[in-house]
Coordinates of C-alpha atoms and ligand atoms in Angstrom, one line a residue:
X18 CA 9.4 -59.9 -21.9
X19 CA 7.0 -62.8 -24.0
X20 CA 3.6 -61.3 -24.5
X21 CA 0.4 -63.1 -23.6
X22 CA -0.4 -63.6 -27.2
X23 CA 2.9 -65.3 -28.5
X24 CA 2.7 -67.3 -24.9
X25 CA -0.9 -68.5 -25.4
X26 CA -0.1 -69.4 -29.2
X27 CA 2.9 -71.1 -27.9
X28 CA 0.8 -73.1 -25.5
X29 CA -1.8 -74.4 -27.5
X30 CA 1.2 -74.9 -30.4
X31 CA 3.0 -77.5 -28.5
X32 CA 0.3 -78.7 -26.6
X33 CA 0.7 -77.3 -22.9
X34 CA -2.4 -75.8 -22.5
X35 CA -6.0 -75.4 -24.0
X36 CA -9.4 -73.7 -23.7
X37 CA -12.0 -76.0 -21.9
X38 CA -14.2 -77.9 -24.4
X39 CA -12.9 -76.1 -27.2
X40 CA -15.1 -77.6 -29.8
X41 CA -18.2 -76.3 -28.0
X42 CA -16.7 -72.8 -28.1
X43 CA -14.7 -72.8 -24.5
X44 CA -16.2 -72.6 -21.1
X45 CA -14.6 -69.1 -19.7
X46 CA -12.3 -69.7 -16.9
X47 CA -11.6 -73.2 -17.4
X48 CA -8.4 -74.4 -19.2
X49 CA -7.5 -78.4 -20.3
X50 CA -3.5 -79.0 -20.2
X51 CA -2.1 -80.9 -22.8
X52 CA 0.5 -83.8 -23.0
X53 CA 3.3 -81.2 -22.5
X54 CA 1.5 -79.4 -20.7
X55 CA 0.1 -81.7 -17.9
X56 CA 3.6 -82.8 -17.2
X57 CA 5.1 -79.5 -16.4
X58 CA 2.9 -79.0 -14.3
X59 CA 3.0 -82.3 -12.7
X60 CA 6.6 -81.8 -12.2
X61 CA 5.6 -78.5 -10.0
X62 CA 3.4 -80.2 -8.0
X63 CA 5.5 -82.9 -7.3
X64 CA 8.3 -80.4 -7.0
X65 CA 6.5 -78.9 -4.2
X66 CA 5.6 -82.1 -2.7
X67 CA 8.8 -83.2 -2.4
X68 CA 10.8 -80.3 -1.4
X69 CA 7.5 -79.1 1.1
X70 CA 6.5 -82.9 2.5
X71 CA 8.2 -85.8 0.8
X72 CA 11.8 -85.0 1.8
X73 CA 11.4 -83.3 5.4
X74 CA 13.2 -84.2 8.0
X75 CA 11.6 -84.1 11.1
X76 CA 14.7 -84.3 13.2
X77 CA 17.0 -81.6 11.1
X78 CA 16.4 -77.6 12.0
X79 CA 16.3 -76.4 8.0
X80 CA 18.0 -73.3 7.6
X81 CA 16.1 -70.0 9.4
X82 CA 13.6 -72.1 10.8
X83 CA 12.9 -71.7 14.8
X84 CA 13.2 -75.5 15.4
X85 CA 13.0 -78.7 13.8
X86 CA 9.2 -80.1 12.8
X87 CA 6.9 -82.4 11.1
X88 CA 5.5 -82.1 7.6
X89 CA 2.4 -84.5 6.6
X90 CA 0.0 -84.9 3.7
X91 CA -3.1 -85.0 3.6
X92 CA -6.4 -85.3 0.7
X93 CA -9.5 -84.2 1.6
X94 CA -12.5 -84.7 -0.8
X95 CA -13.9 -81.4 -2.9
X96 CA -17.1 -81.4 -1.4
X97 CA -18.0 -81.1 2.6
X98 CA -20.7 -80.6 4.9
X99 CA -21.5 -76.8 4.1
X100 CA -21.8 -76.4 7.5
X101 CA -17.6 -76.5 7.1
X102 CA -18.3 -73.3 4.8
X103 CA -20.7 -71.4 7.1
X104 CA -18.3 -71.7 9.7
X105 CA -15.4 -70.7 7.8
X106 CA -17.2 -67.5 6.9
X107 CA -17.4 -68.6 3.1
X108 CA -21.1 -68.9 3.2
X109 CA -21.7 -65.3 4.6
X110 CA -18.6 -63.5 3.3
X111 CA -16.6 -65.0 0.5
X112 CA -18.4 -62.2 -2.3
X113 CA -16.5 -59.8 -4.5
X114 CA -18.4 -56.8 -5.8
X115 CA -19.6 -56.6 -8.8
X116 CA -21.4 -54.1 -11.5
X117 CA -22.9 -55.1 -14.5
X118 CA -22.7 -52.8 -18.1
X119 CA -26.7 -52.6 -19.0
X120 CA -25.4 -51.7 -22.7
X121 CA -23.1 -54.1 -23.3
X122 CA -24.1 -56.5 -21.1
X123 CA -20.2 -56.8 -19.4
X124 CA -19.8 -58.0 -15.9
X125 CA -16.8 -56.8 -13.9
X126 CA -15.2 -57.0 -10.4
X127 CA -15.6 -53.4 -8.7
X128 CA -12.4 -53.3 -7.6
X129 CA -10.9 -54.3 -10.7
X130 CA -12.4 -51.2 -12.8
X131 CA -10.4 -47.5 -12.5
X132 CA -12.5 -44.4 -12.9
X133 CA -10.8 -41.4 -13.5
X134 CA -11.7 -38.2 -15.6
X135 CA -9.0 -36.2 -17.7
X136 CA -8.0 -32.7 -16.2
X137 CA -6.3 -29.8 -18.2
X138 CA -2.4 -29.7 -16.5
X139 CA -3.0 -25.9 -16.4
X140 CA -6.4 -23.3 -16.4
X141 CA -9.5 -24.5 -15.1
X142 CA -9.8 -27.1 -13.3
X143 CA -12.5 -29.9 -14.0
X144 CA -16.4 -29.1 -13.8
X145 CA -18.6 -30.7 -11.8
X146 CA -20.7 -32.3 -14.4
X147 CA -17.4 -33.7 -16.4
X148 CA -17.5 -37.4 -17.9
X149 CA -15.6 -40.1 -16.3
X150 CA -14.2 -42.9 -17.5
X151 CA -14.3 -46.7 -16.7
X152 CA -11.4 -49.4 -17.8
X153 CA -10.2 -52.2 -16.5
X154 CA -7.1 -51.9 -14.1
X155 CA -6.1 -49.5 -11.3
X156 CA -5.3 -46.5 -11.1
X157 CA -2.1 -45.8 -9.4
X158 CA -0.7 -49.0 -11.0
X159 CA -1.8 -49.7 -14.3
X160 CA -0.3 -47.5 -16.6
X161 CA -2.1 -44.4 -17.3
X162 CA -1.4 -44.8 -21.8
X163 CA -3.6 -48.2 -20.9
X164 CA -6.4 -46.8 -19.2
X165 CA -6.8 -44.0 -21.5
X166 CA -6.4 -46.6 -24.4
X167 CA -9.9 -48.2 -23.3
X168 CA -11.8 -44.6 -24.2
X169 CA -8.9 -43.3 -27.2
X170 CA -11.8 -41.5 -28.9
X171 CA -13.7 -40.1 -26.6
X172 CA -10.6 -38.7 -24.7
X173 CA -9.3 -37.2 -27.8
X174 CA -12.2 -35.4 -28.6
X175 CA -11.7 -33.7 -25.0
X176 CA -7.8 -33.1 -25.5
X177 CA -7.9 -31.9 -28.4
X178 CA -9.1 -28.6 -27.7
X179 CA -6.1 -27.8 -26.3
X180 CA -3.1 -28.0 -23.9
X181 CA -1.8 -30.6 -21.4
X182 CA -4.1 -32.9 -20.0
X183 CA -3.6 -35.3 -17.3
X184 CA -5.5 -38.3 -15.9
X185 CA -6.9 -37.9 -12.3
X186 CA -8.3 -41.4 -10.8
X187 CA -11.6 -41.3 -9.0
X188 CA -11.9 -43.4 -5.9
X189 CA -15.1 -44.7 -4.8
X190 CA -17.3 -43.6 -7.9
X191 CA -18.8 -46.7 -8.3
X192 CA -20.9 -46.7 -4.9
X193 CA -21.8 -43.0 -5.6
X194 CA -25.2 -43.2 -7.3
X195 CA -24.6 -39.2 -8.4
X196 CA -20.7 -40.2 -10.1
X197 CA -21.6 -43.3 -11.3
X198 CA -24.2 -42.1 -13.8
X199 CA -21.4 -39.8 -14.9
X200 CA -19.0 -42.7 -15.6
X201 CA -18.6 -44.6 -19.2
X202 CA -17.9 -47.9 -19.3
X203 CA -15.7 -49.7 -22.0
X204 CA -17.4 -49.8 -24.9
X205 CA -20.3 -47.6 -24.0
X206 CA -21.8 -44.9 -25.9
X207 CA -23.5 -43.6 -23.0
X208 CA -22.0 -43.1 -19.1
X209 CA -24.6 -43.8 -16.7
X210 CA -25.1 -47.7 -18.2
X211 CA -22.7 -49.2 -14.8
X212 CA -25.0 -50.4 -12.1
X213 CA -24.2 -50.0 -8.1
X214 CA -21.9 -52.4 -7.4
X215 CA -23.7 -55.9 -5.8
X216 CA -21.8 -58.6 -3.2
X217 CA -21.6 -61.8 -5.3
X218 CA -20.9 -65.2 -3.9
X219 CA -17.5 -66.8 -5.3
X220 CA -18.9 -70.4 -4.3
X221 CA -20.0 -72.9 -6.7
X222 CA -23.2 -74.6 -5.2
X223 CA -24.6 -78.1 -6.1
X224 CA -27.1 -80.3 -4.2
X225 CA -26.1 -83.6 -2.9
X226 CA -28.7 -86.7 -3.5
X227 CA -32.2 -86.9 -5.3
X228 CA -33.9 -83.7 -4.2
X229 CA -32.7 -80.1 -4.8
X230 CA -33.5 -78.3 -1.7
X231 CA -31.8 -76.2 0.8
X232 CA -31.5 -79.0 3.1
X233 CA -28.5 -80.6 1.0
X234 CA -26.6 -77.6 -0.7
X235 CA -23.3 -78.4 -0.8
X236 CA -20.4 -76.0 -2.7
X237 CA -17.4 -76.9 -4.2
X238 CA -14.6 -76.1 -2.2
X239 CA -13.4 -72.8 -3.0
X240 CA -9.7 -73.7 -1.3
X241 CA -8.2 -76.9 0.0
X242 CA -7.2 -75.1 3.3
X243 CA -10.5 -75.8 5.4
X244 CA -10.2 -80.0 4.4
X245 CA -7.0 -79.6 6.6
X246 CA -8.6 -78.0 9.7
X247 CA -11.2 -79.6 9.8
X248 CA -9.2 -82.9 9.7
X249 CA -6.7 -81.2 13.0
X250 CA -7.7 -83.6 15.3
X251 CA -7.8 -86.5 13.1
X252 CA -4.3 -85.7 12.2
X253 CA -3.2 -85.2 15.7
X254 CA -4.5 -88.1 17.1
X255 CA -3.3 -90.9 14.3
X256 CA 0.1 -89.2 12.7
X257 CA 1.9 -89.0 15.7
X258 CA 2.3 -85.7 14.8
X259 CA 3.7 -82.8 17.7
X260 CA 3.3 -79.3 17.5
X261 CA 4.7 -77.1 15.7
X262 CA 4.0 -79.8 12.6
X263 CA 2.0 -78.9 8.8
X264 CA 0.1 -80.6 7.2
X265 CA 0.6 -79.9 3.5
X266 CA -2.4 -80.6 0.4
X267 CA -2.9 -80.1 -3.1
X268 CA -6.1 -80.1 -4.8
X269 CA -8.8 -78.7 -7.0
X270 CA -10.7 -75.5 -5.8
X271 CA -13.3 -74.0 -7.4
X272 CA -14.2 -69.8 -7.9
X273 CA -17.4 -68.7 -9.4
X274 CA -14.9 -65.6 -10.6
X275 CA -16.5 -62.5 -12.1
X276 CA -13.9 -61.7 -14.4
X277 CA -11.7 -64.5 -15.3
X278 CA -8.8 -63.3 -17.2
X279 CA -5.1 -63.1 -18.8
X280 CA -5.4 -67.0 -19.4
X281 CA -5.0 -69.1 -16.6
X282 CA -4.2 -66.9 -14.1
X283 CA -7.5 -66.3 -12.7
X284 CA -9.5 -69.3 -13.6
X285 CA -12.6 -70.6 -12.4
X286 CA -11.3 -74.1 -11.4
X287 CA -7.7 -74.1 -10.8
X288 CA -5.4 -76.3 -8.2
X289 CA -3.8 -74.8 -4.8
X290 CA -0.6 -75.9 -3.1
X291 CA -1.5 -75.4 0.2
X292 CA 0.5 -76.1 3.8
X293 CA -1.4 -74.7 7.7
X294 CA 1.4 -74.7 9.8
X295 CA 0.5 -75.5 13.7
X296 CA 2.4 -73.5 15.8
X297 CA 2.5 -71.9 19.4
X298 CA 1.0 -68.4 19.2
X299 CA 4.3 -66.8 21.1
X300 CA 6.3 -68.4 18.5
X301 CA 4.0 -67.6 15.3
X302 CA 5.5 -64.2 14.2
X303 CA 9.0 -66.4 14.2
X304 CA 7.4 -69.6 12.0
X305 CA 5.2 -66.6 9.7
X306 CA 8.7 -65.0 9.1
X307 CA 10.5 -68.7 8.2
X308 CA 7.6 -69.7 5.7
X309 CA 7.4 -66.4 4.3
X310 CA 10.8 -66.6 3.2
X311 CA 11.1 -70.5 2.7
X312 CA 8.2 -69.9 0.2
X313 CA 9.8 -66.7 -1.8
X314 CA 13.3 -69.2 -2.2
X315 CA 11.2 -72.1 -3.5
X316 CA 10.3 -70.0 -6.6
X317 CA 14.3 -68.6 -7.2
X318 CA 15.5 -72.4 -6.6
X319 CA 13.7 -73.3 -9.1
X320 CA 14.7 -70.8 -11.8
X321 CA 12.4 -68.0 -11.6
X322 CA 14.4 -64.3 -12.3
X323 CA 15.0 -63.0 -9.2
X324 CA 14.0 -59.3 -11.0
X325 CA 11.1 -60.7 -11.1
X326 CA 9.9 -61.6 -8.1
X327 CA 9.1 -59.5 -5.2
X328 CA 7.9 -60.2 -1.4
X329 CA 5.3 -57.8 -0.5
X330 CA 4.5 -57.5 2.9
X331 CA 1.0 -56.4 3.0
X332 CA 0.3 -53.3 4.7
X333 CA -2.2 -53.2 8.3
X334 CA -5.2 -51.8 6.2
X335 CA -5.0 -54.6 4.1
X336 CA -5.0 -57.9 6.8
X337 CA -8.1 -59.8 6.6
X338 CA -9.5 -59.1 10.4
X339 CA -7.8 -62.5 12.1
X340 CA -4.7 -62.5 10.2
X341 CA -1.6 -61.2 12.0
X342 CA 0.4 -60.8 9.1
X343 CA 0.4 -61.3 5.5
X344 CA 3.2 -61.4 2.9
X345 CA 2.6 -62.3 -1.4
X346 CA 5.3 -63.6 -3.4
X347 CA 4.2 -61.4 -6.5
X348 CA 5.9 -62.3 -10.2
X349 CA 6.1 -59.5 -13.1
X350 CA 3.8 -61.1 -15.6
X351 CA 3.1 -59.6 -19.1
X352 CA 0.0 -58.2 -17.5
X353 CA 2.0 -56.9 -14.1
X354 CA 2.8 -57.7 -11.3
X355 CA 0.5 -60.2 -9.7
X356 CA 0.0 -62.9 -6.7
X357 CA 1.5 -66.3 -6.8
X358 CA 1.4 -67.4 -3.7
X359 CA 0.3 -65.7 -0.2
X360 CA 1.7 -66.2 3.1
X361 CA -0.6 -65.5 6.4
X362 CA -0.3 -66.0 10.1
X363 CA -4.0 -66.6 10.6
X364 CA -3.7 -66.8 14.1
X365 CA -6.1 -69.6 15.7
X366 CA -9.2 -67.8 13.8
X367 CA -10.1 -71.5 11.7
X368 CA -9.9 -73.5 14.1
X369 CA -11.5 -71.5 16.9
X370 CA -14.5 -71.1 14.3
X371 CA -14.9 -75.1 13.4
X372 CA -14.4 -76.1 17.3
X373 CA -17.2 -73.1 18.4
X374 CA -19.2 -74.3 15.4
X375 CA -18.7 -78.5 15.8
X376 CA -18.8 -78.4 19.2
X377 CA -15.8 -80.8 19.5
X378 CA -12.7 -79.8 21.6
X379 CA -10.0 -79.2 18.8
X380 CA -7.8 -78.1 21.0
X381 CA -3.8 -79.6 21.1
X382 CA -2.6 -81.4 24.0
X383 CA 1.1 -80.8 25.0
X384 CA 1.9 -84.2 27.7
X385 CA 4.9 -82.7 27.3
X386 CA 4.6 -79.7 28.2
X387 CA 5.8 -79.1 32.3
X388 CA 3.6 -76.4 32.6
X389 CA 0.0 -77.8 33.3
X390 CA -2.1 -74.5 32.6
X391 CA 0.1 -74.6 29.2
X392 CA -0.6 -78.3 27.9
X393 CA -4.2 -77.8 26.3
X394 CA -4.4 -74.9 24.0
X395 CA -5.5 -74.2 20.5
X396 CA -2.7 -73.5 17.5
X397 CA -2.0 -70.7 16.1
X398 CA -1.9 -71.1 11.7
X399 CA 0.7 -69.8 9.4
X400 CA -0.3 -70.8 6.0
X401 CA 1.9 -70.6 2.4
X402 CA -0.6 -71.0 0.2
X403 CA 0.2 -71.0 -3.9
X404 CA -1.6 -72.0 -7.2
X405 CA -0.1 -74.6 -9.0
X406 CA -1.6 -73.0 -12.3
X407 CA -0.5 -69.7 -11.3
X408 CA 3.4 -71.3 -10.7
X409 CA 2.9 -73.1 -14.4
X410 CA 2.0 -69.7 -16.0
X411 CA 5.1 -67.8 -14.1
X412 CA 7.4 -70.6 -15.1
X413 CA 6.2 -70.7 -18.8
X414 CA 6.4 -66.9 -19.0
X415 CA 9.7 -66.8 -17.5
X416 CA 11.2 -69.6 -19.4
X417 CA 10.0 -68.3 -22.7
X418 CA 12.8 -66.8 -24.7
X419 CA 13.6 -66.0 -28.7
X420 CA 17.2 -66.7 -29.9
X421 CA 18.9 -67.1 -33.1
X422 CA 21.7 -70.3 -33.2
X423 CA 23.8 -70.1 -36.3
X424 CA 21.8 -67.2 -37.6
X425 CA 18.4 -68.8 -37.4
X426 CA 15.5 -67.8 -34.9
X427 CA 14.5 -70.3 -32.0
X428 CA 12.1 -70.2 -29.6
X429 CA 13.4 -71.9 -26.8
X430 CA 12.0 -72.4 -23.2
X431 CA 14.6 -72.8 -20.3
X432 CA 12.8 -74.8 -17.7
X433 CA 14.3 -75.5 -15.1
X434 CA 15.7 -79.8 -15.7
X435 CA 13.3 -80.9 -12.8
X436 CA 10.1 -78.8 -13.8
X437 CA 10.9 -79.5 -18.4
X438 CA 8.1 -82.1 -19.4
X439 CA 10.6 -84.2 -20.9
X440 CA 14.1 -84.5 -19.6
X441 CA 15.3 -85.9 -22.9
X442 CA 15.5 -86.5 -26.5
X443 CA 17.1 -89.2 -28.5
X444 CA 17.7 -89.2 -32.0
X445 CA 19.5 -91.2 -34.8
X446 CA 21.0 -88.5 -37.1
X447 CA 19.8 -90.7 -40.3
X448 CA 17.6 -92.9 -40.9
X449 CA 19.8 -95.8 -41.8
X450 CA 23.1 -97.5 -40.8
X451 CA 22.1 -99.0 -37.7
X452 CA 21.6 -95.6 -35.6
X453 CA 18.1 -95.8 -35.1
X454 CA 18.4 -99.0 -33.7
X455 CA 21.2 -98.2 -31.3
X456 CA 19.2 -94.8 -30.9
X457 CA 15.7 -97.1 -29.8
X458 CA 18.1 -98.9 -27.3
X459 CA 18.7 -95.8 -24.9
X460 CA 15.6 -94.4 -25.9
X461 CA 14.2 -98.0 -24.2
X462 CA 17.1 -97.6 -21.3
X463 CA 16.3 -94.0 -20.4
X464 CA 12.6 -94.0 -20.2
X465 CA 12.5 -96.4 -17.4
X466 CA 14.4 -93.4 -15.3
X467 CA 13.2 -90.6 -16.7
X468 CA 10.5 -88.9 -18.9
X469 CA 12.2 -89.1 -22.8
X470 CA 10.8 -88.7 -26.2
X471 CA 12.4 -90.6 -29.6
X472 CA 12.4 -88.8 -33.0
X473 CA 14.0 -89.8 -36.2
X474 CA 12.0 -88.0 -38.9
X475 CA 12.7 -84.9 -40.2
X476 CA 15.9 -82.5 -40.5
X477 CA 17.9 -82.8 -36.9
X478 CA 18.1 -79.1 -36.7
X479 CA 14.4 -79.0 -36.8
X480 CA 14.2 -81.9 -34.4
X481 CA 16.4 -80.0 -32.2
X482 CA 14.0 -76.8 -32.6
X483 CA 11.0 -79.0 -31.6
X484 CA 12.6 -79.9 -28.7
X485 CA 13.9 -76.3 -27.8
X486 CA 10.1 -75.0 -28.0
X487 CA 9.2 -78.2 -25.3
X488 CA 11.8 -76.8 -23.0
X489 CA 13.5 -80.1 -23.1
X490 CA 16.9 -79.8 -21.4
X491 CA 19.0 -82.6 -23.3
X492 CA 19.0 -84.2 -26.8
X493 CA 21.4 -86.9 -27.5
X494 CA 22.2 -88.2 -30.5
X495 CA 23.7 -91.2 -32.1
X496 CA 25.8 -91.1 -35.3
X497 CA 28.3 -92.9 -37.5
X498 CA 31.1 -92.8 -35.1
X499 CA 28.6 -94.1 -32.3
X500 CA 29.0 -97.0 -34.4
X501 CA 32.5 -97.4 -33.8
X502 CA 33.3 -95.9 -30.3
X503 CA 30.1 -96.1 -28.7
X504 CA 30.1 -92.5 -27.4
X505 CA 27.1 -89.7 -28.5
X506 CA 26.4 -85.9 -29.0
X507 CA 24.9 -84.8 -25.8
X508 CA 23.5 -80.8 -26.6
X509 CA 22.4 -78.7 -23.9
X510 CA 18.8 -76.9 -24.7
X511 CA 20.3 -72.7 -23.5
X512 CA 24.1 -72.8 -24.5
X513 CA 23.2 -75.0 -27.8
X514 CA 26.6 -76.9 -26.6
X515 CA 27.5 -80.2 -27.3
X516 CA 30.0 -82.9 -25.6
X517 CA 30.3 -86.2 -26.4
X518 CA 29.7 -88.6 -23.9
X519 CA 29.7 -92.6 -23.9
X520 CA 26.6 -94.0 -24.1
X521 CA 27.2 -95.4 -20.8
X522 CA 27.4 -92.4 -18.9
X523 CA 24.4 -90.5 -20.7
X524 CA 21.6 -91.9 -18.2
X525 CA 23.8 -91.3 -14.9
X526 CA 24.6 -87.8 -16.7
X527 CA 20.4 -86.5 -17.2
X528 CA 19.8 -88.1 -14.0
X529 CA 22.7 -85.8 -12.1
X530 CA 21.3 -82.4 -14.2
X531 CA 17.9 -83.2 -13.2
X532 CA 18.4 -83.4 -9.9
X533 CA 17.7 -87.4 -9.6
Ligands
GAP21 N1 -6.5 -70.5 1.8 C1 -6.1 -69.2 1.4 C2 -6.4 -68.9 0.1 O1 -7.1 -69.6 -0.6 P1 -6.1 -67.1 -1.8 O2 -5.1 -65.9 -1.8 O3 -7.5 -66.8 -2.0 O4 -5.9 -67.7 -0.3 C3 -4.3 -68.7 -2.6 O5 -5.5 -68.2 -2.8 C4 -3.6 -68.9 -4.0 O6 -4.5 -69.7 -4.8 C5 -3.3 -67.6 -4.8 O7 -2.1 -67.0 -4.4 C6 -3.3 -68.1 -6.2 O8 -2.0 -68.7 -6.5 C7 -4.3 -69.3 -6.2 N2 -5.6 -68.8 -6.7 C8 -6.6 -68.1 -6.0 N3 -7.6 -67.8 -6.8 C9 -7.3 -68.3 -8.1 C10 -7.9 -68.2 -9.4 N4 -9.1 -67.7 -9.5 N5 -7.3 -68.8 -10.4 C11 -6.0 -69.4 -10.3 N6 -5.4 -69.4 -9.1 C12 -6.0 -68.9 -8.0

């Protein structure tokens, strides 16, 4: 598996992705994506769009789904009424906990910290006044060599005396005032330097107009999801839209995160892929179940390892009190397993809250529907909901792989055709002879169909590398028997192989592998 380092130095290498304001020193959480990198992950939004909105059709019943429905689109500007957020419940309850180091002046997310304390294996057990330790993680799931690593010293100078020792994680020390001055933080010299851990507010707030006063707070919108139900009855009444129908949106949300960390993956200002499904509630469990694995195919279709990916089906304790279910596609990144999308049935909780709050009547009306105490009723909500920037990470990681061809190293990353910023490469193998010239004409024939870069300087296996390390599926190039018989090398990015093909078949031939 690619580490985070070679993929970050990969990423700012070829241009797919950069700190924020670099020059300034960075702005933590926030990431730029360059010219490779902005069209990967254009592809997976459009990708998504397509496959999600773009190409539904309303009067097939896909595969596993209950019935046949309507997909529509919808953008919904960043900043709202807050009274959108109060009702929501962002306002009161959208906070993470957080403790702050007082020595080294560290912030960190509570529930992102593991204490635990090292116990001999056999003889006494631990005494009551024993040091704890603090690192970043959780126990249970991070592994143990990695929590320990955060305190080597000090752990040594305990084992070290003798014997087996084992790690034994500490719930709950954190809001026990008598533990927590026992615990040491990473990086400490002392324990006792953690304060109790505080509710923080994830929102962004800004003030709309001239005057900076309560009266016109504002936030950016920490998720796109709310745009769409508040917009229900717009939808409903101008789309000609019947239930069950989505409405699908993609869009910048903003996270005043405590901890942002392993690169883009928890930023501060990322985009979400988001769809709320409007369903009957008797046949929610049924539409929850179809998204829920809809959703976890999306990512396989489009090249993710399937031993990477897992559909975790979150356990009672762990529902959010509306939701009725809950399910995250989780990928196996360098830094574990983690969230790339969630899937929740989130029964008719939104729209309840913005019709109670609003005071208009957002409820659905079924003229359809025989049954007259049936025809007025209120939705029930499943929602997929995914980060593009968390997809772009997974398919970077996944796609990144080291080779050798003919005994030298590559590094080489197999995107999928539709997702690979560019599609394809043409090159003249010299300089001379009339190839570039012929080259320049397909270059100038297959841009108009599909993103394609021309290069004719260097050594063509090194152009080929270049190309490798961009993910780009096809290189073609023209040499001296193009001259003559008007056909081309076309070489495939994994296998390295190469057919010849006349030059024209090669844009009918991208366009088929790319899915066009
Ligand atoms: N409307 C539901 C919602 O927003 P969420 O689990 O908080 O649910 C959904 O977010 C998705 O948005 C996550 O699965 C993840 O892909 C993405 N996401 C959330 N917070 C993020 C962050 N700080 N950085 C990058 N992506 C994030």
């Amino acid at each position: 598996m690619v580490s985070m380092d070679k993929l970050v130095s990969l990423c700012k290498r070829r241009g797919f992705i950069f700190p924020s304001s670099e020059i300034y020193g960075g702005l933590s959480g926030c990431w730029d994506y360059g010219p490779m990198g902005v069209e990967l992950k254009r592809n997976i939004k459009v990708a998504w769009w397509e496959d999600m909105i773009g190409s539904h059709d309303q009067t097939d019943v896909p595969p596993g789904a209950p019935t046949a429905f309507d997909m529509v689109g919808l953008d919904c500007s960043i900043l709202m009424n807050s009274s959108v957020w109060e009702a929501s419940g962002h306002v009161g309850g959208f906070n993470d906990p957080m403790v702050d180091c007082r020595e080294t002046k560290t912030r960190y997310r509570a529930d992102q910290l593991a204490v635990f304390r090292m116990e001999p294996v056999e003889g006494d057990a631990a005494g009551g006044d024993q040091m704890l330790f603090a690192a970043p993680g959780e126990a249970g799931v991070t592994p143990d060599e990695d929590l320990i690593a955060t305190h080597r010293k000090r752990i040594k100078s305990i084992t070290r005396k003798g014997g087996d020792f084992r790690l034994v994680a500490v719930p709950d020390a954190l809001e026990d005032d008598d533990l927590r001055a026992r615990v040491l933080a990473p990086g400490a010299s002392e324990p006792g330097t953690l304060t109790a851990p505080r509710a923080f507010n994830l929102m962004f707030e800004t003030h709309v107009g001239a005057l900076k006063d309560n009266s016109n707070v504002a936030y950016l919108r920490p998720e796109t999801a709310q745009g769409i139900f508040v917009n229900f009855k717009n939808v409903c009444d101008t789309a000609r839209v019947r239930v069950p129908f989505g409405i699908g949106q993609i869009g910048k949300a903003f996270r005043n995160e405590i901890n942002p960390r392993n690169f883009t993956f928890r930023s501060r200002e990322f985009e979400q892929m988001e769809i709320e499904f409007f369903c009957r509630a008797a046949e929610a469990e049924d539409w929850y179940r179809y998204w829920r694995d809809r959703r976890f195919q999306w990512y396989v279709d489009l090249g993710l390892s399937t031993d990477k990916l897992r559909l975790r089906e979150h356990d009672e304790d762990e529902l959010a009190h509306y939701a009725a279910g809950c399910a995250d596609v989780e990928y196996e990144f360098p830094f574990g397993l983690s969230e790339l999308e969630g899937i929740a049935n989130r029964t008719d909780f939104d729209l309840r809250q913005h019709m109670e709050s609003s005071g208009r009547d957002l409820r659905y009306f079924d003229d359809q529907e025989p049954d007259k105490e049936q025809r007025r009723y209120l939705p029930y909500v499943v929602e997929p909901s995914a980060g593009a920037d968390r997809a772009t990470l997974a398919f970077l990681c996944d796609a990144y792989a080291e080779d050798e061809v003919g005994g030298d190293a590559r590094t080489v990353l197999r995107l999928h055709p539709r997702l690979a910023p560019i599609k394809a490469a043409v090159f003249p193998l010299v300089k001379k002879d009339g190839m570039p010239e012929r080259a320049l004409s397909l270059y100038r024939e297959l841009r108009t169909q599909f993103s394609t870069f021309y290069d004719e300087k260097g050594a063509i296996g090194r152009r080929y590398r270049r190309q490798d390390e961009a993910g780009t599926p096809f290189c073609i190039t023209v040499d001296g028997d193009t001259l003559t018989d008007d056909t081309m090398t076309l070489r495939e990015r994994d296998s390295c192989e190469q057919i010849r093909i006349p030059a024209g078949e090669v844009a009918a031939y991208v366009r088929g592998q790319i899915g066009r």
